[in-house]
Coordinates of C-alpha atoms and ligand atoms in Angstrom, one line a residue:
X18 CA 63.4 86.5 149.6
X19 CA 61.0 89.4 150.5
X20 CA 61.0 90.7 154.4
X21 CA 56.8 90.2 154.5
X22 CA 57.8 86.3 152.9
X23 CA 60.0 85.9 155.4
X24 CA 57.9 86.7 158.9
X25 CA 55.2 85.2 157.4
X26 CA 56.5 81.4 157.5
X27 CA 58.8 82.4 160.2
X28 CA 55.5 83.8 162.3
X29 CA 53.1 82.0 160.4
X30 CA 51.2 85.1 159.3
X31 CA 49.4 85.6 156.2
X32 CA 51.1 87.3 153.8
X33 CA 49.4 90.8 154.5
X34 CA 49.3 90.1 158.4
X35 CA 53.3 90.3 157.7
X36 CA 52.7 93.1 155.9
X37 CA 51.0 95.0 158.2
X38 CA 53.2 94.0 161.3
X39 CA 56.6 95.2 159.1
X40 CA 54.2 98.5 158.4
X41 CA 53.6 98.9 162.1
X42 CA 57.8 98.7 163.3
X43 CA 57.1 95.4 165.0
X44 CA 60.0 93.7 162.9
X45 CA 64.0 94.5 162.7
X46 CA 66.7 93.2 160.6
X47 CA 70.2 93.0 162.3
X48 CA 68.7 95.3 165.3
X49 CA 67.7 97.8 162.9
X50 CA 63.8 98.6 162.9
X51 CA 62.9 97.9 159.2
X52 CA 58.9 99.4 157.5
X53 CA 59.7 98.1 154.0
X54 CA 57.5 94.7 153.7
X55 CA 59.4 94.2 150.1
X56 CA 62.9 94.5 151.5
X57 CA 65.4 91.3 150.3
X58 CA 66.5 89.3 153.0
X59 CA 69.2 86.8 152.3
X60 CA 68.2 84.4 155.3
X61 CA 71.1 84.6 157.7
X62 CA 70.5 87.8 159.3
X63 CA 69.2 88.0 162.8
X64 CA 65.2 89.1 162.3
X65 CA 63.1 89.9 165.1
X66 CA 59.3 90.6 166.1
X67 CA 58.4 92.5 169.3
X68 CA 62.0 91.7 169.8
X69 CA 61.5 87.6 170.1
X70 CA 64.1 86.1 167.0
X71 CA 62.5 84.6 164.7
X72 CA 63.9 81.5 162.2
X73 CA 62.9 80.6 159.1
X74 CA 62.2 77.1 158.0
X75 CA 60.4 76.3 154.7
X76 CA 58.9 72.8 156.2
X77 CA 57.1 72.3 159.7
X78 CA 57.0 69.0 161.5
X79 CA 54.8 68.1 163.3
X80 CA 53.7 64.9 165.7
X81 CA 50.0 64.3 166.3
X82 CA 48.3 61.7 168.6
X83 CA 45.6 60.3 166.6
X84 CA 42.4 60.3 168.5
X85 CA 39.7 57.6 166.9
X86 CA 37.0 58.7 164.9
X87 CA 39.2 60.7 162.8
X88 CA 40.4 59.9 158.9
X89 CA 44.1 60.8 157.8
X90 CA 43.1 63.4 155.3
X91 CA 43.4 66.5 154.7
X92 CA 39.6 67.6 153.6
X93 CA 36.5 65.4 154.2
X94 CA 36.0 62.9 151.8
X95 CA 32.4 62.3 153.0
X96 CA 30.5 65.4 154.6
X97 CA 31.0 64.9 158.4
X98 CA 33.5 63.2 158.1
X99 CA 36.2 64.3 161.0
X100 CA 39.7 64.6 159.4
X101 CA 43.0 65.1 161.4
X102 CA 43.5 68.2 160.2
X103 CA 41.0 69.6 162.1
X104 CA 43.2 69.0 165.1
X105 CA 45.6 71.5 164.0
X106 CA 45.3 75.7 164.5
X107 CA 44.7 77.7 161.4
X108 CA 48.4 79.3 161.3
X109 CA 49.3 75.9 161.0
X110 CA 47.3 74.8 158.1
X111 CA 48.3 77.9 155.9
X112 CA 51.3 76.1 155.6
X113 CA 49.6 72.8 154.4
X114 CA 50.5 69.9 156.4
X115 CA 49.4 66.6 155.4
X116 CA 49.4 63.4 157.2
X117 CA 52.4 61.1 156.1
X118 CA 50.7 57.8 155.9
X119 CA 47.1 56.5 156.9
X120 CA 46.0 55.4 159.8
X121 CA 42.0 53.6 160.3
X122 CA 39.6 55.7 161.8
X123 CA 39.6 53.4 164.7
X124 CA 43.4 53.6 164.8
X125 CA 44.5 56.0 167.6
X126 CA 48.5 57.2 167.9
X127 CA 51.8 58.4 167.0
X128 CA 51.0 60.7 163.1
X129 CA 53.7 62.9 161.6
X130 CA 52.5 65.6 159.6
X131 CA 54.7 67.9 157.5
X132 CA 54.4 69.8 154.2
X133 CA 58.0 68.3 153.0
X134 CA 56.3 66.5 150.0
X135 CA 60.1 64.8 149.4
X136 CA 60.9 63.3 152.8
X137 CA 56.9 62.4 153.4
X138 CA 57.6 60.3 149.7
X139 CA 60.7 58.5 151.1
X140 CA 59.6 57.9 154.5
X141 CA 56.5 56.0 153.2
X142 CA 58.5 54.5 150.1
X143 CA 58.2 50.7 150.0
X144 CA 61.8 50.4 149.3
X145 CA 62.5 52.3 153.0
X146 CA 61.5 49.6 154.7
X147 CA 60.8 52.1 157.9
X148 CA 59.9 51.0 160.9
X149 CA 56.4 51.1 162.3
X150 CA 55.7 50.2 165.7
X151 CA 52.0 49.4 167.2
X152 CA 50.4 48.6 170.9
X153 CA 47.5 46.3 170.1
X154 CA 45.0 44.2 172.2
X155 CA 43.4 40.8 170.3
X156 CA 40.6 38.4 170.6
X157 CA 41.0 35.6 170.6
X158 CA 44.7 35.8 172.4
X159 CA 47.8 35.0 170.1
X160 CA 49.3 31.5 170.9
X161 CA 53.0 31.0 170.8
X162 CA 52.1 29.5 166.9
X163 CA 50.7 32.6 166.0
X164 CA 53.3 35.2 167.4
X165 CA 55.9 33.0 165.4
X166 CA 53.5 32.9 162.3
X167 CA 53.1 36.9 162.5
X168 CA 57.0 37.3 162.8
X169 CA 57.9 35.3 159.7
X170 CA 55.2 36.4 157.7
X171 CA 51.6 35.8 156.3
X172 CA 49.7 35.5 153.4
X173 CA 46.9 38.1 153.9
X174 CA 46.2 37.6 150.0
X175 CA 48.7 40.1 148.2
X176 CA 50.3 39.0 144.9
X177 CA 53.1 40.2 142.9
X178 CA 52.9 41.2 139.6
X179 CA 53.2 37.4 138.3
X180 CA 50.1 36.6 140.4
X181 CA 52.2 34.8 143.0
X182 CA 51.3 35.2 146.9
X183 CA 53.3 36.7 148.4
X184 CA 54.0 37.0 152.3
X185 CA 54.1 40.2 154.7
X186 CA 57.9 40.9 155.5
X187 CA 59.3 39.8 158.9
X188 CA 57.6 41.5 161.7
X189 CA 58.8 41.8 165.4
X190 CA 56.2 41.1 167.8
X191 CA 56.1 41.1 172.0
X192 CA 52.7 39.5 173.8
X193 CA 51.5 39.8 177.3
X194 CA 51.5 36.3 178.9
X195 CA 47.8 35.4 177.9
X196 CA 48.7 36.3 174.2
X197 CA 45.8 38.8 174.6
X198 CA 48.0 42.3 174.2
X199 CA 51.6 44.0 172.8
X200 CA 53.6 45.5 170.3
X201 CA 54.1 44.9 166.5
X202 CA 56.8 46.5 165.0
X203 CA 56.2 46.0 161.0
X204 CA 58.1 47.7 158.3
X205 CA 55.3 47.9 155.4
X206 CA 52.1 49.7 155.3
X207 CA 49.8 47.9 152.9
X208 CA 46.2 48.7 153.6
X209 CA 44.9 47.6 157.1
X210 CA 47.6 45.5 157.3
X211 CA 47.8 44.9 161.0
X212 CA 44.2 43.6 161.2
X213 CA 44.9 41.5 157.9
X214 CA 47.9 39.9 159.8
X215 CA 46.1 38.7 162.5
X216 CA 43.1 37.7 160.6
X217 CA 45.9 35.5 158.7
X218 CA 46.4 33.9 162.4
X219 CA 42.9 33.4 163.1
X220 CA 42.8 36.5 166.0
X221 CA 40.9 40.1 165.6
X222 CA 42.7 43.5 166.6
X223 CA 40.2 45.1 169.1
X224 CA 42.2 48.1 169.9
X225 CA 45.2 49.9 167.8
X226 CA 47.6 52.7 168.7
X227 CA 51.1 53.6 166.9
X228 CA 53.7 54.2 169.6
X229 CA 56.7 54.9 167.0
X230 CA 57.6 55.7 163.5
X231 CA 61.2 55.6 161.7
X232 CA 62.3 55.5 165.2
X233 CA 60.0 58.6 166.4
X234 CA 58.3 57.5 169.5
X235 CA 54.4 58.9 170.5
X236 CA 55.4 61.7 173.1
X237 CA 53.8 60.2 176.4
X238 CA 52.6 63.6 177.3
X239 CA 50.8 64.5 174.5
X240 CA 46.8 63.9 175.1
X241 CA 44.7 62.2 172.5
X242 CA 43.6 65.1 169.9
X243 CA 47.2 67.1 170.9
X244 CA 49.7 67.9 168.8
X245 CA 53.7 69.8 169.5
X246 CA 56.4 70.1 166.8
X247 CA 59.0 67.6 166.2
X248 CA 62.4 68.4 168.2
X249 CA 65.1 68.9 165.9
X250 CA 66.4 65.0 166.4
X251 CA 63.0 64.2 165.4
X252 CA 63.3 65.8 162.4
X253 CA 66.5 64.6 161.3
X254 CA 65.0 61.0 161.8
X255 CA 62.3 61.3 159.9
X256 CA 64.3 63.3 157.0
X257 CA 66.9 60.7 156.8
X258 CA 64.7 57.6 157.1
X259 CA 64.4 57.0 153.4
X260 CA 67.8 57.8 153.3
X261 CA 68.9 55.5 155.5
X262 CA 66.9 52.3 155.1
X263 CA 65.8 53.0 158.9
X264 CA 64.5 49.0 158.8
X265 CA 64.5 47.7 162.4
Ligands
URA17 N1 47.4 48.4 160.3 C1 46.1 48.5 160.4 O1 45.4 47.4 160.2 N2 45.5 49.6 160.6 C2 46.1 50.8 160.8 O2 45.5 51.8 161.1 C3 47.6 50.8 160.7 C4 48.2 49.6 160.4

């Protein structure tokens, strides 16, 4: 790979930003200062700017905490529309992150975003069966009835391909003592399926926030409309969770 590729998704430069901080002796290859933007690097040697070592990684990762209001898109799909890639810097979106997954504009919480088109594909594959987990407050409050209901599964009108109804999958789910707040942990992600479920059960979600996904929990300290990169454990998880069958 060229020396200018390299610092540029290593720095996240464009292409002739890296070429002009090579040009200006701000870069060095194995401690030697290198001027030659076109220069082959193999990818294990130890390449600095302003003396900081840089690494090279073709994919970022990155967590998000969804504020509401905003759509999981990547560009507008109605003018004005706010989309959650406005939340990141403009280094960041040269390398084209997208969200992995949808989340309702009222929906706040826990979204990856990555440009690994391969591990975004298995993490939301039906047949991974990864684990989502959601905080939710209801009205009316779940009974005892319901909470069972919601953890076996409910019709909330999907078919197969026969025409037969068919039920969500089993769902773990933890309620305050009124019934009227807790966590849903679901392993699916048809379309507003949360808000289906509980309209299957006769409640209403009034608020929604995604705390965890294929084990990645919503960093506490990250404020709504913040975003940090995924630690390397992070990463792994969400790499391998297609791999895996991450379930529950
Ligand atoms: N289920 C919903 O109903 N909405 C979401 O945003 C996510 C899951």
């Amino acid at each position: 790979m060229r020396l200018d590729k390299y610092i540029s998704v290593s720095a996240a430069l464009t292409r002739s930003e890296s070429q002009r901080t090579i040009r200006a002796g701000r870069v060095a290859v194995n401690n030697t200062l290198i001027r030659d933007p076109a220069m082959h690097i193999r990818g294990d040697e130890c390449v600095t700017l302003d003396g900081n070592v840089l690494s090279y990684s073709e994919f970022i990762y990155i967590m998000l905490n969804k504020p509401a209001g905003y759509i999981s898109a990547t560009e507008d799909a109605r003018p004005g529309e706010r989309v959650v890639t406005e939340l990141l810097p403009p280094e960041l979106l040269r390398r084209k992150p997208f969200p992995v997954g949808r989340l309702d504009r009222d929906t706040t919480g826990l979204i990856i975003m990555t440009n690994d088109g391969a591990s975004a594909h298995r993490a939301l594959s039906p047949n991974s069966h990864v684990a989502k987990t959601y905080r939710f407050t209801c009205s009316p409050p779940l009974s005892k009835e319901s909470k069972a209901m919601l953890e076996r599964g409910v019709d909330i009108g999907e078919v197969d391909s026969l025409g037969r109804s068919l039920l969500t999958a089993p769902a773990i789910v933890t309620i305050n003592s009124l019934g009227s707040e807790g966590e849903i942990t679901i392993t699916e992600g048809k379309f507003h399926q949360i808000k289906r479920m509980f309209t299957a059960v006769g409640s209403k979600i009034t608020s929604l926030s995604r705390v965890s996904f294929a084990g990645i929990a919503l960093d506490e300290s990250l404020p709504a409309g913040e975003w940090r990169y995924l630690t390397p454990e992070e990463i792994e998880k969400f790499t391998s969770a297609g791999r895996s069958k991450a379930g529950m």
